[in-house]
Coordinates of C-alpha atoms in Angstrom, one line a residue:
Chain Z
M1 CA -67.4 73.4 -45.8
T2 CA -64.3 72.2 -46.4
I3 CA -63.1 72.3 -43.0
A4 CA -66.7 70.3 -42.0
D5 CA -65.6 68.2 -44.1
D6 CA -62.3 67.2 -43.1
A7 CA -62.9 67.4 -38.9
P8 CA -64.6 63.9 -38.7
R9 CA -62.0 62.4 -41.0
A10 CA -58.9 64.0 -38.7
G11 CA -61.0 61.8 -35.6
L12 CA -62.5 64.8 -34.0
T13 CA -66.2 66.4 -32.5
K14 CA -68.3 68.9 -32.7
V15 CA -67.1 70.8 -29.3
G16 CA -70.6 72.3 -26.8
G17 CA -72.9 69.7 -28.8
R18 CA -75.9 68.1 -26.6
P19 CA -74.8 64.1 -26.1
P20 CA -77.7 61.4 -27.2
L21 CA -79.8 61.1 -24.2
G22 CA -78.3 58.1 -22.7
E23 CA -75.6 59.2 -23.2
Y24 CA -76.2 62.2 -21.4
L25 CA -77.7 59.8 -18.0
R26 CA -75.0 58.1 -17.6
E27 CA -73.0 61.5 -17.4
V28 CA -75.3 62.3 -14.3
W29 CA -74.9 59.4 -13.3
S30 CA -71.7 59.2 -12.4
R31 CA -71.8 62.6 -11.3
R32 CA -73.8 61.0 -8.0
S33 CA -71.0 62.0 -5.1
F34 CA -70.4 65.4 -7.5
I35 CA -74.3 66.1 -6.6
Y36 CA -74.5 64.2 -3.1
S37 CA -71.3 66.4 -2.1
M38 CA -73.1 69.8 -3.0
A39 CA -75.2 69.3 -1.7
R40 CA -73.8 68.7 2.4
F41 CA -71.9 71.2 2.1
R42 CA -74.4 73.8 0.7
I43 CA -75.5 72.9 4.1
E44 CA -73.1 72.6 6.7
S45 CA -71.8 75.8 5.4
E46 CA -74.6 77.4 5.7
N47 CA -75.2 76.6 9.2
Q48 CA -71.5 77.3 9.5
Q49 CA -71.5 80.9 10.4
S50 CA -74.5 80.6 13.4
S51 CA -73.5 79.3 16.9
L52 CA -76.2 77.2 17.3
G53 CA -75.2 75.4 13.5
M54 CA -75.9 72.3 11.6
F55 CA -78.9 72.3 15.1
W56 CA -81.4 74.5 13.0
V57 CA -81.7 71.8 10.1
I58 CA -83.7 71.0 13.4
L59 CA -85.0 74.1 15.1
K60 CA -86.2 76.4 11.2
P61 CA -88.9 73.2 10.9
L62 CA -90.2 73.2 14.8
L63 CA -90.7 77.0 14.6
N64 CA -92.0 76.8 11.6
A65 CA -94.8 74.6 13.2
L66 CA -94.7 76.1 15.9
I67 CA -96.0 79.2 14.0
Y68 CA -98.4 77.7 11.7
G69 CA -99.7 75.8 15.0
T70 CA -101.0 78.7 17.0
V71 CA -102.3 80.7 14.0
F72 CA -104.9 78.0 12.0
G73 CA -104.1 75.7 15.8
I74 CA -105.3 78.2 17.5
L75 CA -106.2 81.8 15.7
I76 CA -108.7 81.1 13.6
G77 CA -111.6 79.0 13.7
A78 CA -112.1 75.0 13.0
V79 CA -113.8 74.7 10.3
G80 CA -112.0 72.1 7.7
R81 CA -110.7 70.9 10.8
P82 CA -109.5 67.3 10.9
P83 CA -109.4 65.2 13.8
H84 CA -105.4 64.7 15.1
Y85 CA -105.2 68.3 14.2
V86 CA -101.5 68.9 15.8
E87 CA -99.9 65.8 13.9
F88 CA -101.6 66.4 10.6
L89 CA -100.7 70.3 10.2
I90 CA -97.6 69.1 11.5
I91 CA -96.9 66.6 9.1
G92 CA -98.2 68.8 6.6
I93 CA -95.9 71.6 6.6
F94 CA -92.9 69.2 6.9
V95 CA -93.9 67.6 3.6
F96 CA -94.7 70.9 1.7
E97 CA -91.6 73.4 2.9
F98 CA -89.9 70.4 1.7
F99 CA -91.8 70.9 -2.0
A100 CA -91.6 74.3 -1.3
Q101 CA -88.0 74.8 -1.2
S102 CA -86.5 72.4 -3.7
W103 CA -89.0 73.9 -6.5
T104 CA -88.0 77.9 -5.6
A105 CA -84.2 75.9 -5.2
G106 CA -84.2 74.4 -7.4
G107 CA -86.1 76.6 -9.9
K108 CA -82.9 79.2 -9.9
A109 CA -79.9 76.3 -9.5
I110 CA -79.0 77.5 -13.3
T111 CA -78.8 81.3 -13.0
N112 CA -77.5 81.1 -9.0
N113 CA -74.5 79.3 -9.9
S114 CA -73.5 81.2 -13.5
A115 CA -70.2 81.0 -12.7
L116 CA -69.9 77.5 -11.8
V117 CA -71.3 76.7 -15.2
Q118 CA -69.0 78.8 -17.0
S119 CA -66.0 77.7 -15.6
L120 CA -66.2 73.9 -16.1
A121 CA -68.0 71.5 -18.1
F122 CA -70.0 68.7 -16.6
P123 CA -73.8 67.8 -17.4
R124 CA -75.8 70.9 -15.9
M125 CA -78.9 68.7 -15.1
V126 CA -76.3 67.4 -12.2
L127 CA -77.3 71.4 -10.4
P128 CA -81.1 71.1 -10.3
L129 CA -80.4 68.2 -9.4
A130 CA -77.7 68.7 -6.1
A131 CA -80.8 71.2 -5.4
V132 CA -83.4 69.0 -4.6
V133 CA -81.2 66.2 -2.7
E134 CA -79.7 69.4 -0.3
R135 CA -83.9 70.3 0.4
F136 CA -84.4 66.6 0.7
L137 CA -81.1 65.6 3.6
K138 CA -82.5 68.6 5.5
F139 CA -86.2 67.4 5.1
L140 CA -85.1 63.9 6.3
P141 CA -84.4 64.8 10.4
T142 CA -87.8 67.1 10.3
V143 CA -89.4 63.6 9.4
V144 CA -87.9 62.1 12.3
I145 CA -89.0 65.0 14.3
M146 CA -91.9 64.3 13.2
L147 CA -92.0 61.0 14.1
V148 CA -91.0 61.0 18.0
F149 CA -94.0 63.7 17.6
L150 CA -96.3 61.2 16.3
I151 CA -94.8 58.9 19.2
G152 CA -95.4 61.6 21.9
T153 CA -98.6 62.4 21.1
G154 CA -99.9 58.6 21.4
S155 CA -100.3 57.6 17.7
P156 CA -99.7 53.9 17.7
I157 CA -96.6 52.6 16.2
T158 CA -97.9 50.4 12.7
W159 CA -96.3 48.6 9.9
H160 CA -98.6 50.9 8.1
W161 CA -95.8 53.7 8.7
L162 CA -93.1 52.1 6.6
L163 CA -95.7 53.4 3.6
I164 CA -93.6 56.8 3.7
I165 CA -90.9 55.3 2.3
P166 CA -91.7 54.9 -0.9
A167 CA -94.4 57.7 -1.2
F168 CA -91.8 60.3 -0.3
A169 CA -89.2 58.7 -2.4
L170 CA -92.6 59.3 -4.6
F171 CA -92.3 62.8 -3.9
F172 CA -88.2 63.3 -4.4
L173 CA -88.4 62.0 -7.8
F174 CA -91.4 64.4 -8.7
T175 CA -90.3 66.9 -7.6
C176 CA -87.0 66.6 -9.6
G177 CA -89.5 66.4 -12.6
L178 CA -91.0 70.2 -11.3
V179 CA -87.2 71.5 -11.1
L180 CA -85.8 70.4 -13.7
V181 CA -88.8 72.3 -15.9
T182 CA -88.3 75.1 -14.2
A183 CA -84.7 76.1 -14.3
R184 CA -85.1 75.7 -18.0
L185 CA -88.2 78.4 -17.5
C186 CA -86.2 79.9 -15.6
V187 CA -83.2 80.6 -18.3
H188 CA -84.7 81.7 -20.5
W189 CA -87.5 83.9 -18.3
R190 CA -85.8 85.2 -15.8
D191 CA -88.4 86.3 -14.1
L192 CA -89.9 83.6 -13.4
N193 CA -87.1 83.1 -10.2
N194 CA -89.3 85.8 -8.6
F195 CA -92.6 84.6 -9.1
L196 CA -91.7 81.2 -8.0
P197 CA -92.8 81.8 -3.7
F198 CA -95.9 83.5 -5.1
V199 CA -96.8 80.1 -7.2
T200 CA -95.7 78.1 -3.9
R201 CA -97.4 80.4 -1.8
F202 CA -100.5 79.4 -3.8
F203 CA -100.5 75.8 -3.6
F204 CA -99.4 76.4 -0.5
Y205 CA -103.0 77.8 0.9
T206 CA -105.0 75.6 -2.2
T207 CA -103.6 72.2 -1.1
G208 CA -104.2 71.7 2.0
V209 CA -101.6 72.2 3.9
F210 CA -103.5 73.0 7.1
F211 CA -106.9 71.9 7.1
S212 CA -108.7 69.0 4.5
I213 CA -110.4 69.6 1.5
E214 CA -112.1 66.9 2.6
S215 CA -114.1 68.5 5.8
R216 CA -113.9 71.4 4.0
F217 CA -115.8 71.5 0.9
G218 CA -117.0 67.9 1.1
P219 CA -120.9 67.8 2.3
R220 CA -121.8 67.7 5.6
P221 CA -125.1 66.6 8.0
P222 CA -127.2 69.0 10.0
S223 CA -125.0 70.3 12.8
P224 CA -125.9 72.8 15.8
T225 CA -124.0 75.6 14.0
E226 CA -124.7 74.5 10.1
P227 CA -128.6 74.1 11.0
K228 CA -129.7 73.3 7.3
G229 CA -125.9 71.3 6.7
Y230 CA -123.4 71.8 4.2
A231 CA -123.7 70.8 0.7
G232 CA -120.5 71.1 0.4
H233 CA -118.5 71.7 -4.0
P234 CA -118.2 68.3 -4.3
W235 CA -116.4 69.5 -7.9
L236 CA -113.2 71.6 -6.2
V237 CA -113.8 68.0 -3.7
T238 CA -112.7 65.7 -6.9
A239 CA -110.1 67.9 -8.4
T240 CA -107.8 67.5 -5.9
D241 CA -108.0 63.8 -6.5
Y242 CA -105.9 64.7 -9.4
Q243 CA -103.4 67.9 -7.3
P244 CA -100.7 66.3 -7.1
V245 CA -98.7 67.7 -4.6
H246 CA -102.4 67.5 -2.4
E247 CA -102.2 63.2 -3.6
F248 CA -98.5 62.4 -2.0
L249 CA -99.5 64.5 1.9
S250 CA -103.0 62.2 1.6
L251 CA -100.2 59.6 1.0
V252 CA -98.1 60.3 4.1
R253 CA -100.9 61.3 6.4
A254 CA -102.6 58.0 5.7
A255 CA -99.4 56.4 6.0
L256 CA -99.1 58.1 9.5
L257 CA -102.5 58.9 11.6
D258 CA -105.6 57.0 11.9
G259 CA -109.1 57.3 12.2
P260 CA -112.0 57.0 8.8
A261 CA -110.1 60.1 8.0
Y262 CA -107.5 59.5 6.1
Q263 CA -108.5 56.2 5.0
T264 CA -106.4 57.6 1.8
N265 CA -108.3 56.9 -1.5
Q266 CA -106.3 53.9 -2.7
A267 CA -106.4 55.4 -6.5
Y268 CA -103.9 58.0 -5.1
W269 CA -101.6 55.6 -5.5
L270 CA -101.3 55.5 -8.8
Y271 CA -102.0 58.7 -9.8
A272 CA -99.2 60.2 -7.9
T273 CA -96.7 57.4 -9.6
L274 CA -98.5 58.4 -12.6
W275 CA -97.8 62.5 -12.3
T276 CA -93.9 60.9 -11.2
V277 CA -93.6 59.1 -14.7
V278 CA -94.7 61.8 -16.5
L279 CA -92.9 64.7 -14.7
L280 CA -89.7 63.6 -14.5
G281 CA -89.6 61.8 -18.3
F282 CA -90.8 64.9 -19.2
G283 CA -88.2 67.2 -17.2
I284 CA -85.3 65.0 -18.0
W285 CA -85.8 65.6 -21.7
F286 CA -86.9 69.4 -22.0
F287 CA -83.3 70.1 -19.2
W288 CA -81.3 67.5 -21.5
R289 CA -82.8 69.5 -24.6
A290 CA -81.5 72.9 -23.9
E291 CA -78.2 71.7 -22.1
E292 CA -75.5 73.9 -24.4
R293 CA -78.0 77.0 -23.9
Y294 CA -77.1 77.5 -19.6
G295 CA -73.7 78.5 -21.0
R296 CA -75.2 81.3 -22.4
V297 CA -73.6 84.8 -20.8
D298 CA -77.2 86.7 -22.0
Chain U
M1 CA -53.7 57.5 -34.9
S2 CA -52.7 58.8 -38.5
T3 CA -54.9 59.6 -40.8
D4 CA -53.4 62.1 -43.4
P5 CA -56.1 63.5 -44.7
G6 CA -53.8 64.7 -48.2
H7 CA -53.9 61.3 -49.2
E8 CA -55.6 60.2 -52.1
T9 CA -56.0 57.1 -52.3
D10 CA -58.7 57.4 -48.7
P11 CA -61.6 55.1 -49.6
R12 CA -63.8 57.7 -47.9
D13 CA -61.9 60.4 -50.3
E14 CA -63.5 57.8 -53.2
H15 CA -66.3 57.5 -52.0
R16 CA -67.2 61.3 -52.7
S17 CA -65.8 62.1 -55.5
L18 CA -68.6 59.2 -57.0
D19 CA -71.7 60.8 -54.7
D20 CA -70.7 63.9 -55.4
V21 CA -72.5 65.3 -59.7
G22 CA -71.6 68.7 -59.2
P23 CA -67.7 70.6 -59.0
P24 CA -64.9 68.8 -57.6
P25 CA -64.2 68.9 -53.7
P26 CA -62.1 72.2 -53.2
P27 CA -58.8 71.5 -51.4
V28 CA -58.4 69.7 -48.5
V29 CA -57.7 73.0 -45.6
I30 CA -55.8 70.7 -43.4
P31 CA -52.2 71.8 -44.4
T32 CA -50.4 68.4 -44.6
G33 CA -47.4 68.2 -42.2
D34 CA -46.9 65.3 -39.6
R35 CA -48.7 67.3 -36.6
K36 CA -52.6 66.4 -36.3
P37 CA -55.0 69.1 -35.7
V38 CA -56.5 68.6 -32.1
V39 CA -59.3 72.3 -32.9
I40 CA -60.2 72.8 -35.6
V41 CA -62.5 76.3 -36.0
D42 CA -64.6 76.9 -38.5
D43 CA -66.1 80.0 -39.2
V44 CA -67.8 81.0 -35.8
H45 CA -69.7 83.8 -34.3
V46 CA -71.3 84.3 -31.7
E47 CA -74.1 86.8 -30.6
Y48 CA -75.8 87.7 -27.5
K49 CA -78.4 89.8 -27.2
V50 CA -78.8 92.0 -23.9
F51 CA -81.0 93.9 -22.6
A52 CA -79.8 98.0 -22.9
T53 CA -80.7 100.8 -20.9
G54 CA -81.3 104.3 -20.9
K55 CA -77.9 105.0 -22.1
R56 CA -75.8 108.8 -22.1
P57 CA -73.2 109.0 -24.1
T58 CA -71.9 112.2 -23.5
A59 CA -72.1 115.2 -21.1
A60 CA -73.8 116.5 -23.2
D61 CA -76.5 114.5 -23.7
R62 CA -76.6 114.6 -19.7
K63 CA -77.4 118.3 -20.9
S64 CA -80.1 117.6 -22.6
I65 CA -83.4 118.3 -20.6
K66 CA -84.8 115.4 -22.7
I67 CA -84.7 112.7 -20.8
P68 CA -83.8 109.3 -22.7
K69 CA -85.9 107.0 -23.9
R70 CA -86.2 104.6 -20.0
G71 CA -86.6 101.0 -20.6
K72 CA -85.2 98.5 -21.6
Q73 CA -84.0 97.8 -25.6
M74 CA -82.7 94.5 -27.4
R75 CA -79.1 94.8 -28.3
T76 CA -77.1 92.0 -29.8
V77 CA -74.1 92.4 -29.5
H78 CA -72.0 90.8 -32.5
A79 CA -68.5 89.1 -30.4
L80 CA -67.0 87.0 -32.4
K81 CA -67.5 87.5 -36.5
G82 CA -66.3 84.8 -38.8
V83 CA -63.1 83.1 -37.0
S84 CA -61.4 80.6 -38.4
F85 CA -58.0 78.6 -37.6
T86 CA -57.0 75.2 -36.6
A87 CA -54.8 74.5 -33.7
Y88 CA -53.0 71.4 -34.0
Q89 CA -51.0 68.8 -31.4
N90 CA -47.7 70.8 -29.7
D91 CA -49.7 74.3 -30.3
S92 CA -48.7 76.8 -27.7
I93 CA -51.0 79.7 -29.0
G94 CA -51.0 83.1 -27.7
V95 CA -54.1 84.7 -28.6
I96 CA -54.4 88.8 -27.8
G97 CA -56.3 91.4 -28.3
T98 CA -57.2 94.4 -26.7
N99 CA -60.5 94.8 -24.0
G100 CA -63.2 93.0 -25.5
S101 CA -61.8 92.0 -28.8
G102 CA -63.3 88.4 -27.6
K103 CA -61.2 86.2 -26.9
S104 CA -62.8 85.4 -23.4
T105 CA -66.0 84.1 -25.8
L106 CA -63.6 82.7 -28.1
M107 CA -61.9 80.4 -26.0
R108 CA -65.1 79.9 -23.9
A109 CA -66.2 79.0 -27.3
I110 CA -63.8 76.1 -27.8
A111 CA -64.5 75.3 -24.6
G112 CA -68.0 74.9 -25.1
L113 CA -70.0 76.9 -22.7
T114 CA -70.3 79.3 -24.7
P115 CA -72.8 77.8 -27.5
T116 CA -71.9 79.8 -31.2
S117 CA -74.3 80.8 -32.7
R118 CA -73.1 80.4 -36.6
G119 CA -69.9 78.1 -37.6
A120 CA -68.9 75.3 -35.7
I121 CA -65.6 74.4 -33.9
Y122 CA -64.1 70.4 -33.7
S123 CA -61.6 69.4 -31.0
D124 CA -60.4 65.9 -30.1
S125 CA -61.1 65.9 -26.6
K126 CA -62.7 67.6 -24.6
P127 CA -61.0 71.3 -24.0
S128 CA -61.3 72.5 -20.3
L129 CA -60.6 76.3 -19.6
L130 CA -59.8 77.9 -16.4
G131 CA -59.8 81.3 -16.7
V132 CA -60.5 84.3 -13.7
G133 CA -63.8 85.6 -12.5
A134 CA -65.6 84.4 -9.9
A135 CA -64.9 81.7 -7.8
L136 CA -66.5 78.3 -8.2
L137 CA -68.7 77.7 -5.2
K138 CA -68.1 80.7 -3.0
D139 CA -69.1 79.7 0.1
L140 CA -67.3 76.8 0.5
S141 CA -64.3 75.9 1.6
G142 CA -61.2 75.9 -0.5
E143 CA -61.2 72.4 -0.1
R144 CA -64.2 71.4 -0.5
N145 CA -63.7 73.6 -4.1
I146 CA -61.5 70.8 -4.6
I147 CA -63.6 68.2 -4.4
L148 CA -66.4 69.1 -5.9
G149 CA -64.5 70.8 -8.9
G150 CA -62.5 66.4 -9.6
L151 CA -65.8 65.3 -9.1
A152 CA -67.6 67.8 -11.8
M153 CA -64.5 67.0 -14.1
G154 CA -65.4 63.3 -14.1
F155 CA -63.0 61.4 -10.9
T156 CA -64.2 59.4 -8.5
K157 CA -63.6 60.4 -4.5
E158 CA -60.4 58.0 -4.4
E159 CA -59.1 60.0 -7.8
V160 CA -59.2 62.9 -6.6
E161 CA -58.8 62.1 -2.6
E162 CA -55.6 61.4 -3.9
R163 CA -55.2 63.9 -5.9
Y164 CA -55.3 66.5 -3.4
D165 CA -52.3 67.1 -1.7
D166 CA -50.8 67.8 -4.6
V167 CA -53.5 69.9 -5.9
V168 CA -53.1 72.1 -2.2
A169 CA -49.8 72.7 -3.2
F170 CA -49.8 73.3 -6.3
A171 CA -51.8 76.6 -5.3
G172 CA -49.2 77.0 -2.3
L173 CA -52.7 77.6 -0.7
E174 CA -51.9 74.8 2.3
K175 CA -52.7 77.4 5.6
F176 CA -55.7 78.9 3.4
I177 CA -58.0 75.9 2.1
D178 CA -59.8 75.4 5.3
L179 CA -61.9 79.4 4.5
P180 CA -64.1 79.8 2.8
M181 CA -63.4 80.9 -1.7
R182 CA -65.5 84.1 -0.9
A183 CA -61.9 85.5 1.8
Y184 CA -59.9 84.3 -0.6
S185 CA -58.1 87.5 -2.9
S186 CA -57.9 86.9 -6.3
G187 CA -54.2 86.0 -6.6
M188 CA -55.6 82.7 -4.7
T189 CA -58.5 81.9 -7.2
A190 CA -57.1 82.1 -9.4
R191 CA -54.4 79.6 -8.3
L192 CA -56.8 77.7 -6.5
K193 CA -58.9 77.6 -10.1
F194 CA -56.0 76.7 -12.0
A195 CA -54.2 73.8 -10.0
I196 CA -58.0 71.9 -9.6
A197 CA -58.1 72.3 -13.9
S198 CA -54.3 71.2 -13.5
M199 CA -55.7 67.5 -11.1
A200 CA -56.9 65.9 -15.1
T201 CA -54.1 66.0 -17.5
H202 CA -55.4 67.5 -20.2
E203 CA -54.4 67.4 -23.9
I204 CA -56.5 70.7 -25.0
L205 CA -56.1 73.4 -21.2
I206 CA -57.3 76.7 -22.3
V207 CA -55.6 79.4 -19.8
D208 CA -58.1 82.9 -19.7
E209 CA -56.0 85.5 -17.9
A210 CA -55.2 83.3 -14.8
L211 CA -51.5 84.0 -14.8
A212 CA -51.9 87.8 -14.5
V213 CA -53.2 88.6 -11.0
G214 CA -50.8 85.1 -9.5
D215 CA -47.7 86.3 -8.3
R216 CA -44.0 85.5 -9.6
T217 CA -43.8 82.4 -7.6
F218 CA -46.4 81.6 -8.9
R219 CA -46.4 82.4 -12.7
Q220 CA -43.5 80.3 -13.0
R221 CA -45.2 77.7 -11.0
S222 CA -48.6 77.3 -14.0
E223 CA -45.7 78.7 -17.0
Q224 CA -44.1 75.8 -15.8
R225 CA -47.1 73.4 -16.4
I226 CA -48.3 74.6 -19.4
R227 CA -44.6 73.5 -21.1
E228 CA -45.6 70.8 -19.6
I229 CA -48.5 70.2 -20.9
R230 CA -47.4 71.3 -24.5
D231 CA -44.6 68.5 -24.1
N232 CA -46.1 65.9 -23.7
A233 CA -48.2 66.7 -27.0
G234 CA -51.1 68.7 -25.5
T235 CA -52.2 71.2 -27.0
V236 CA -52.7 75.0 -24.8
F237 CA -54.6 78.3 -25.5
L238 CA -53.0 81.8 -22.8
V239 CA -55.2 84.5 -23.4
S240 CA -52.7 87.1 -21.8
H241 CA -51.8 90.8 -21.8
S242 CA -48.8 90.2 -21.6
M243 CA -47.0 89.8 -24.4
Q244 CA -44.0 88.4 -21.9
S245 CA -45.5 85.5 -20.8
I246 CA -46.8 84.7 -23.5
K247 CA -43.7 84.6 -26.0
D248 CA -41.9 82.9 -22.9
T249 CA -44.6 79.6 -23.9
C250 CA -46.2 80.4 -27.3
S251 CA -45.5 79.5 -30.6
R252 CA -48.0 81.5 -32.3
V253 CA -50.0 83.4 -31.5
I254 CA -53.2 84.5 -33.1
W255 CA -54.8 88.4 -32.7
L256 CA -57.8 89.5 -32.4
D257 CA -60.1 92.4 -33.1
Q258 CA -63.6 93.2 -32.8
G259 CA -64.5 90.0 -33.4
T260 CA -62.4 89.0 -36.5
L261 CA -59.1 87.5 -36.6
M262 CA -56.7 90.5 -37.2
M263 CA -53.6 87.7 -37.6
D264 CA -52.1 84.7 -37.2
G265 CA -48.5 83.8 -37.2
E266 CA -45.1 83.3 -35.2
T267 CA -45.0 84.9 -32.6
S268 CA -42.9 87.5 -32.3
E269 CA -43.8 88.6 -35.9
V270 CA -47.5 89.5 -34.8
I271 CA -46.7 91.0 -31.5
R272 CA -44.6 93.4 -33.5
A273 CA -48.3 93.5 -36.1
Y274 CA -50.3 94.2 -32.6
H275 CA -48.1 96.4 -31.2
A276 CA -47.6 98.8 -34.7
A277 CA -51.7 98.6 -34.9
Q278 CA -52.6 99.4 -30.6
D279 CA -49.0 102.9 -31.1
K280 CA -51.2 104.4 -33.8

């Protein structure tokens, strides 16, 4: 084709081509204040019309904890309930809430922002990332509530608590990776948007947010209620060792809570890091591969 | 840059003729002249695959007892069927055609927002599109949209701050800038979008119907801006149904009909042909 041959000679480059991955990531990095501003503006506008305003950022997780605390702490029996149950529950729910919300919102980041995608050219990766950052900003005040609550209930403050910083940093990156994969899949297959709430709910009930998998399915010695003891399902406990969300929850709980029930397997740090590196790397590559596709209307 | 594609002693040309054993390369398509090509649209096809629901095209169908087959069928919409042209520096090109003729698709493809199914588009800088349609982020105020729009286009925070007042003044939205964009009228939305897009000094600007919803003052102001861009060695594409706007701003017109390029030439000539075809 003559025109195609002539274009480079006239100093023209192809439009809509996807830049090489390194350059693409540099462009994303240069948009970091866009990511942050978008996340912040969204949070503000979301609460603008309610009379309690930004107070909702704190109120929502508190109400959540209250409901789950009532249901699982009072109404449902005590099997599989570890010591410091309320603290255990609050940490589980707050951390999981960040994960679940990032996942559902980030998955829709491209499909729900089609107006923006079709009017301005910018690396599309900033949209799912902004969704995760938005949830992370909302999550930070709940961390403060969590810590205040722990202090209030008499947990000793230790240097150990600082381990939540690397744990949350890893969890944030892990979630980014997952969201990048999901955001692209949702573009190809919109139905996934409808499935996501069910997937996150499944994770919620199976990850050990409100019960401890180890004490529920691990072996138990004979006791008055279980005269023969309980053999447990060791394979299930082993399987959850490799489940990333469970790893992150355990790491955070181990950092904050005391007692033999919270002596977490140190290998979790390794597993969680591996999950993060692999998923984030794959997510970035996978999302970038379809960069041109996101502008299409169908 | 002084690339002269027609020059015979171009080293790359010689190189190519040594390499190619087949027939000699066809003559260079780019017409020689002082003007430098900035956008080359080369045999571009765009197809959408969309789900269609059972259709009832006529009233007679509705009376028939046969219920149209429910469920979804894949339909392919061939929005552009092989469009080619070259735009040069200082060109201001009007794009005309009936509704659904592929104008907006072509503009989105040039801006790199819609991928082409076949063919390719080349440009010397990143074209930026300015169209009507949904607000950028409708829940956020105009102020926030200006900041986000600027940051998305790659400005730093400071650069956005610097330009902020100009953007608001150009859009003429001083009184409404703190309201969420969902409260804006379509004209106000279009004004704000035009103002945001003109934050950057564009070499290639695509304006898609954006002026149609603006009032007279804004239209004059934006037409002035378009002429400025053109005079600063930029290139402007203007999609419009207002032949007056096109006559006022464009030196060349492209007429699209059902995805094919009908005519490409001098403004009054193409408009005359377009009107003649419509009156038939």
